[in-house]
């Protein structure tokens, strides 16, 4: 009976929340890499129609780099979930590469198709546009960087 009163040592709790969040961010980044990132939009107010041509992320080299960075972040997040949660902090590197690739996609000429912009009043307007897939990919990449840093600096 005296043995029942002896407190057992508490097992250390491993917090895998940040690693799981990094894993989810990597999966979302991979999904966003196949969405349309940019396009060329032609509209005519005179006729009342518009035509668009989209560029998916994986149609460009920077989109492929972002896809590979997303897969690397998935690997780091999975290692953090299965092994040690601080391994998810390694995802800061592919997350940073993804942010850099996304910025280079918009800053370089390849993403927005030569930056054509024509405005002929109500007759015709042609302009490059950035699609929601690029913004989603940027949000995922930034979240991966922030969550991986949080996984590293969290209290033990």
Coordinates of N, CA and C in Angstrom, one line a residue:
X1 N 0.8 -1.2 0.0 CA 0.0 0.0 0.0 C 0.9 1.3 0.0
X2 N 2.0 1.2 0.6 CA 2.9 2.3 0.7 C 3.5 2.6 -0.7
X3 N 3.5 1.6 -1.5 CA 4.1 1.8 -2.9 C 3.1 2.6 -3.7
X4 N 1.8 2.6 -3.4 CA 0.8 3.3 -4.2 C 0.9 4.8 -3.9
X5 N 1.5 5.2 -2.8 CA 1.6 6.6 -2.4 C 2.8 7.3 -3.0
X6 N 3.7 6.5 -3.5 CA 4.9 7.1 -4.1 C 4.6 7.8 -5.5
X7 N 4.9 9.1 -5.6 CA 4.5 9.7 -6.9 C 5.4 9.2 -8.0
X8 N 4.9 9.0 -9.1 CA 5.6 8.5 -10.3 C 6.2 9.8 -11.0
X9 N 7.4 9.7 -11.5 CA 7.9 10.8 -12.2 C 7.1 11.1 -13.5
X10 N 6.9 12.4 -13.7 CA 6.1 12.8 -14.9 C 6.9 12.6 -16.1
X11 N 6.2 12.1 -17.1 CA 6.9 11.9 -18.4 C 7.0 13.3 -19.1
X12 N 8.1 13.5 -19.8 CA 8.2 14.8 -20.5 C 7.2 14.8 -21.6
X13 N 6.5 15.9 -21.7 CA 5.5 16.1 -22.8 C 6.2 16.7 -24.0
X14 N 6.1 16.1 -25.1 CA 6.7 16.6 -26.4 C 5.6 17.4 -27.1
X15 N 5.9 18.6 -27.4 CA 4.9 19.5 -28.1 C 5.2 19.4 -29.6
X16 N 4.3 18.8 -30.3 CA 4.5 18.6 -31.7 C 3.6 19.5 -32.5
X17 N 3.0 20.5 -31.8 CA 2.0 21.4 -32.5 C 2.7 22.2 -33.6
X18 N 3.9 22.7 -33.3 CA 4.6 23.5 -34.4 C 5.0 22.6 -35.5
X19 N 5.5 21.4 -35.2 CA 5.9 20.5 -36.3 C 4.7 20.1 -37.1
X20 N 3.6 19.9 -36.5 CA 2.4 19.6 -37.3 C 2.0 20.8 -38.2
X21 N 2.1 22.0 -37.6 CA 1.7 23.2 -38.4 C 2.7 23.4 -39.6
X22 N 4.0 23.1 -39.4 CA 5.0 23.2 -40.4 C 4.6 22.2 -41.5
X23 N 4.2 21.0 -41.1 CA 3.8 20.0 -42.1 C 2.6 20.4 -42.9
X24 N 1.6 21.0 -42.2 CA 0.4 21.4 -42.9 C 0.8 22.6 -43.8
X25 N 1.6 23.5 -43.4 CA 2.1 24.6 -44.3 C 2.8 24.1 -45.5
X26 N 3.6 23.1 -45.4 CA 4.3 22.6 -46.5 C 3.4 21.9 -47.5
X27 N 2.4 21.2 -47.0 CA 1.4 20.6 -47.9 C 0.6 21.7 -48.6
X28 N 0.2 22.7 -47.9 CA -0.5 23.8 -48.6 C 0.4 24.6 -49.6
X29 N 1.7 24.7 -49.3 CA 2.6 25.3 -50.3 C 2.7 24.5 -51.5
X30 N 2.7 23.2 -51.4 CA 2.8 22.3 -52.6 C 1.5 22.4 -53.4
X31 N 0.4 22.5 -52.7 CA -0.9 22.7 -53.4 C -1.0 24.1 -54.1
X32 N -0.5 25.1 -53.5 CA -0.5 26.4 -54.1 C 0.5 26.6 -55.3
X33 N 1.4 25.7 -55.4 CA 2.4 25.7 -56.5 C 1.7 25.3 -57.8
X34 N 0.6 24.6 -57.8 CA 0.0 24.2 -59.0 C -1.2 25.2 -59.4
X35 N -1.5 26.1 -58.5 CA -2.6 27.1 -58.8 C -2.0 28.2 -59.7
X36 N -2.9 28.9 -60.4 CA -2.5 30.1 -61.2 C -1.9 31.1 -60.4
X37 N -0.7 31.6 -60.8 CA 0.0 32.7 -60.1 C -0.1 34.0 -60.8
X38 N -0.1 34.0 -62.0 CA -0.2 35.3 -62.8 C -0.9 35.1 -64.1
X39 N -1.2 36.2 -64.7 CA -1.9 36.1 -66.0 C -1.9 37.4 -66.7
X40 N -2.5 37.3 -67.9 CA -2.6 38.5 -68.8 C -4.1 38.6 -69.0
X41 N -4.6 39.8 -68.6 CA -6.1 40.0 -68.7 C -6.4 41.1 -69.7
X42 N -7.2 40.8 -70.7 CA -7.7 41.8 -71.7 C -9.2 42.0 -71.5
X43 N -9.5 43.2 -71.4 CA -11.0 43.6 -71.2 C -11.3 44.7 -72.1
X44 N -12.6 44.7 -72.5 CA -13.2 45.7 -73.4 C -14.5 46.1 -72.8
X45 N -14.6 47.4 -72.4 CA -15.8 47.9 -71.8 C -16.8 48.2 -73.0
X46 N -16.3 48.4 -74.1 CA -17.2 48.7 -75.3 C -18.0 47.5 -75.7
X47 N -17.4 46.3 -75.7 CA -18.1 45.1 -76.0 C -18.6 44.4 -74.8
X48 N -18.0 44.6 -73.6 CA -18.4 44.0 -72.4 C -17.9 42.6 -72.1
X49 N -16.7 42.3 -72.7 CA -16.1 41.0 -72.5 C -14.7 41.1 -72.0
X50 N -14.2 40.0 -71.5 CA -12.8 40.0 -71.0 C -12.2 38.6 -71.3
X51 N -10.9 38.6 -71.6 CA -10.2 37.3 -71.8 C -9.0 37.3 -71.0
X52 N -8.7 36.1 -70.4 CA -7.6 36.0 -69.5 C -6.7 34.8 -70.0
X53 N -5.5 34.9 -69.7 CA -4.5 33.8 -69.9 C -3.7 33.7 -68.6
X54 N -3.8 32.5 -68.0 CA -3.1 32.3 -66.7 C -1.8 31.5 -66.8
X55 N -0.9 31.8 -65.9 CA 0.4 31.1 -65.8 C 0.3 30.4 -64.4
X56 N 0.4 29.1 -64.4 CA 0.4 28.4 -63.1 C 1.8 28.4 -62.6
X57 N 1.9 28.2 -61.3 CA 3.2 28.3 -60.6 C 4.2 27.3 -61.2
X58 N 3.8 26.1 -61.5 CA 4.8 25.1 -62.0 C 5.1 25.3 -63.5
X59 N 4.5 26.2 -64.1 CA 4.8 26.5 -65.5 C 6.1 27.3 -65.6
X60 N 6.6 27.8 -64.5 CA 7.8 28.6 -64.5 C 8.8 27.9 -63.6
X61 N 10.1 28.2 -63.8 CA 11.2 27.6 -63.0 C 11.1 28.0 -61.5
X62 N 10.7 29.3 -61.2 CA 10.5 29.7 -59.8 C 9.4 28.9 -59.1
X63 N 8.4 28.6 -59.9 CA 7.3 27.8 -59.3 C 7.7 26.4 -59.0
X64 N 8.6 25.8 -59.8 CA 9.2 24.5 -59.5 C 10.0 24.5 -58.3
X65 N 10.8 25.6 -58.2 CA 11.6 25.8 -57.0 C 10.8 25.9 -55.7
X66 N 9.6 26.6 -55.9 CA 8.7 26.7 -54.7 C 8.1 25.3 -54.4
X67 N 7.8 24.5 -55.4 CA 7.2 23.2 -55.2 C 8.2 22.3 -54.5
X68 N 9.5 22.3 -54.9 CA 10.5 21.5 -54.2 C 10.7 22.0 -52.8
X69 N 10.7 23.3 -52.6 CA 10.8 23.9 -51.2 C 9.7 23.4 -50.4
X70 N 8.5 23.4 -50.9 CA 7.3 22.9 -50.2 C 7.4 21.4 -49.8
X71 N 8.0 20.6 -50.7 CA 8.2 19.2 -50.4 C 9.3 19.0 -49.3
X72 N 10.3 19.9 -49.4 CA 11.3 19.8 -48.3 C 10.7 20.2 -47.0
X73 N 9.8 21.2 -47.0 CA 9.2 21.6 -45.7 C 8.3 20.5 -45.2
X74 N 7.6 19.8 -46.1 CA 6.8 18.6 -45.7 C 7.7 17.6 -45.0
X75 N 8.9 17.4 -45.6 CA 9.8 16.4 -45.0 C 10.3 16.8 -43.6
X76 N 10.6 18.1 -43.5 CA 11.1 18.6 -42.2 C 9.9 18.6 -41.1
X77 N 8.7 18.9 -41.6 CA 7.6 18.8 -40.6 C 7.3 17.4 -40.2
X78 N 7.4 16.5 -41.2 CA 7.2 15.1 -40.9 C 8.2 14.5 -39.9
X79 N 9.5 14.9 -40.1 CA 10.6 14.5 -39.2 C 10.3 15.1 -37.8
X80 N 9.8 16.3 -37.8 CA 9.5 16.9 -36.5 C 8.3 16.2 -35.8
X81 N 7.3 15.7 -36.5 CA 6.2 15.0 -35.9 C 6.6 13.6 -35.5
X82 N 7.4 12.9 -36.3 CA 7.7 11.5 -36.0 C 8.9 11.4 -35.0
X83 N 9.9 12.3 -35.1 CA 11.1 12.1 -34.3 C 11.2 13.1 -33.2
X84 N 11.7 14.2 -33.5 CA 11.9 15.3 -32.4 C 11.3 16.6 -33.0
X85 N 10.5 17.3 -32.2 CA 9.8 18.5 -32.7 C 10.7 19.6 -33.2
X86 N 11.9 19.6 -32.6 CA 12.8 20.7 -33.1 C 13.4 20.5 -34.5
X87 N 13.2 19.3 -35.0 CA 13.6 19.1 -36.4 C 12.8 19.9 -37.4
X88 N 11.6 20.3 -37.0 CA 10.8 21.1 -37.8 C 11.4 22.5 -38.0
X89 N 12.3 22.9 -37.2 CA 13.0 24.2 -37.4 C 13.8 24.2 -38.6
X90 N 14.2 23.1 -39.1 CA 15.0 23.0 -40.4 C 14.2 23.5 -41.6
X91 N 12.8 23.6 -41.4 CA 12.0 24.0 -42.5 C 12.1 25.5 -42.8
X92 N 12.9 26.2 -42.0 CA 13.1 27.7 -42.2 C 13.9 27.9 -43.5
X93 N 14.8 27.0 -43.8 CA 15.6 27.1 -45.0 C 14.7 26.9 -46.3
X94 N 13.9 25.8 -46.4 CA 13.1 25.8 -47.6 C 12.0 26.8 -47.7
X95 N 11.5 27.2 -46.5 CA 10.6 28.3 -46.5 C 11.1 29.6 -47.0
X96 N 12.4 29.9 -46.6 CA 13.0 31.1 -47.1 C 13.3 31.1 -48.6
X97 N 13.7 29.9 -49.0 CA 13.9 29.7 -50.5 C 12.6 29.9 -51.2
X98 N 11.5 29.4 -50.7 CA 10.2 29.6 -51.3 C 9.8 31.1 -51.4
X99 N 10.1 31.8 -50.3 CA 9.8 33.3 -50.3 C 10.6 34.0 -51.4
X100 N 11.9 33.6 -51.4 CA 12.8 34.2 -52.4 C 12.3 33.9 -53.8
X101 N 11.9 32.7 -54.1 CA 11.4 32.3 -55.4 C 10.2 33.0 -55.8
X102 N 9.3 33.2 -54.8 CA 8.0 33.9 -55.1 C 8.3 35.4 -55.4
X103 N 9.2 36.0 -54.7 CA 9.5 37.4 -55.0 C 10.2 37.5 -56.3
X104 N 11.1 36.6 -56.7 CA 11.8 36.6 -58.0 C 10.8 36.3 -59.1
X105 N 9.8 35.6 -58.9 CA 8.7 35.3 -59.9 C 8.1 36.6 -60.3
X106 N 7.7 37.4 -59.3 CA 7.1 38.7 -59.6 C 8.1 39.8 -60.1
X107 N 9.2 39.8 -59.5 CA 10.2 40.9 -59.8 C 10.9 40.6 -61.1
X108 N 11.1 39.3 -61.5 CA 11.7 39.0 -62.7 C 10.7 39.1 -63.8
X109 N 11.1 39.0 -65.1 CA 10.1 39.1 -66.2 C 9.4 37.9 -66.5
X110 N 9.8 36.7 -66.0 CA 9.2 35.5 -66.5 C 7.7 35.3 -66.0
X111 N 7.4 35.8 -64.8 CA 6.1 35.5 -64.3 C 4.9 36.3 -64.9
X112 N 5.1 37.5 -65.3 CA 4.0 38.3 -65.8 C 4.1 38.6 -67.2
X113 N 4.7 37.7 -68.0 CA 4.7 37.7 -69.4 C 5.1 39.1 -70.0
X114 N 6.3 39.5 -69.8 CA 6.9 40.7 -70.4 C 6.2 42.0 -70.0
X115 N 5.4 42.0 -69.0 CA 4.8 43.2 -68.4 C 4.1 44.1 -69.4
X116 N 3.3 43.4 -70.3 CA 2.6 44.2 -71.3 C 1.4 44.9 -70.6
X117 N 1.3 46.2 -70.9 CA 0.2 47.0 -70.3 C -0.2 48.0 -71.4
X118 N -1.4 47.8 -71.9 CA -2.0 48.6 -73.0 C -3.3 49.1 -72.5
X119 N -3.6 50.4 -72.6 CA -4.9 50.9 -72.2 C -5.3 51.9 -73.4
X120 N -6.4 51.4 -74.0 CA -7.0 52.2 -75.1 C -8.4 52.7 -74.8
X121 N -8.5 53.2 -73.5 CA -9.8 53.7 -73.1 C -10.8 52.5 -72.9
X122 N -12.0 52.8 -73.4 CA -13.1 51.8 -73.3 C -12.9 50.7 -74.4
X123 N -12.1 50.9 -75.4 CA -12.0 50.0 -76.5 C -11.3 48.7 -76.0
X124 N -10.1 48.8 -75.4 CA -9.3 47.7 -75.0 C -8.3 48.0 -73.9
X125 N -8.2 47.1 -72.9 CA -7.3 47.3 -71.8 C -6.6 45.9 -71.6
X126 N -5.3 45.9 -71.7 CA -4.5 44.7 -71.5 C -3.5 45.0 -70.4
X127 N -3.5 44.1 -69.4 CA -2.6 44.3 -68.2 C -2.3 42.9 -67.6
X128 N -1.1 42.9 -67.0 CA -0.7 41.7 -66.2 C -1.3 41.7 -64.9
X129 N -1.7 40.6 -64.3 CA -2.3 40.5 -63.0 C -1.7 39.4 -62.2
X130 N -1.6 39.5 -60.9 CA -1.2 38.5 -60.0 C -2.4 37.8 -59.4
X131 N -2.4 36.5 -59.6 CA -3.5 35.7 -59.1 C -3.4 35.3 -57.7
X132 N -4.5 34.8 -57.2 CA -4.6 34.4 -55.7 C -3.7 33.3 -55.4
X133 N -3.3 32.4 -56.3 CA -2.4 31.3 -56.0 C -1.1 31.8 -55.5
X134 N -0.6 32.9 -56.1 CA 0.7 33.4 -55.7 C 0.6 34.0 -54.3
X135 N -0.5 34.7 -54.0 CA -0.6 35.2 -52.6 C -0.7 34.1 -51.6
X136 N -1.5 33.0 -52.0 CA -1.6 31.9 -51.1 C -0.2 31.2 -50.8
X137 N 0.6 31.1 -51.9 CA 1.9 30.5 -51.8 C 2.8 31.3 -50.9
X138 N 2.7 32.6 -51.1 CA 3.5 33.5 -50.2 C 3.1 33.4 -48.8
X139 N 1.8 33.4 -48.5 CA 1.4 33.3 -47.1 C 1.8 31.9 -46.5
X140 N 1.8 30.9 -47.3 CA 2.2 29.6 -46.8 C 3.7 29.6 -46.5
X141 N 4.5 30.2 -47.4 CA 6.0 30.2 -47.2 C 6.3 31.0 -46.0
X142 N 5.7 32.2 -45.8 CA 6.0 33.0 -44.6 C 5.5 32.3 -43.4
X143 N 4.4 31.6 -43.4 CA 4.0 30.8 -42.3 C 4.9 29.7 -41.9
X144 N 5.5 29.0 -42.9 CA 6.5 28.0 -42.7 C 7.7 28.6 -42.0
X145 N 8.2 29.7 -42.4 CA 9.4 30.3 -41.8 C 9.1 30.7 -40.4
X146 N 7.9 31.3 -40.1 CA 7.6 31.7 -38.8 C 7.3 30.6 -37.8
X147 N 6.6 29.5 -38.3 CA 6.4 28.4 -37.5 C 7.6 27.6 -37.2
X148 N 8.5 27.5 -38.1 CA 9.8 26.8 -37.9 C 10.7 27.5 -36.9
X149 N 10.7 28.8 -37.0 CA 11.4 29.6 -36.0 C 10.7 29.4 -34.6
X150 N 9.4 29.4 -34.6 CA 8.7 29.2 -33.3 C 9.0 27.8 -32.7
X151 N 9.1 26.8 -33.6 CA 9.5 25.5 -33.1 C 10.9 25.4 -32.5
X152 N 11.7 26.3 -33.0 CA 13.1 26.3 -32.5 C 13.2 27.0 -31.1
X153 N 12.5 28.1 -31.0 CA 12.7 29.0 -29.8 C 11.6 28.7 -28.7
X154 N 10.7 27.8 -28.9 CA 9.7 27.5 -27.9 C 10.4 27.0 -26.6
X155 N 9.7 27.2 -25.5 CA 10.3 26.8 -24.2 C 10.2 25.3 -24.1
X156 N 11.2 24.8 -23.5 CA 11.3 23.3 -23.3 C 10.4 22.8 -22.2

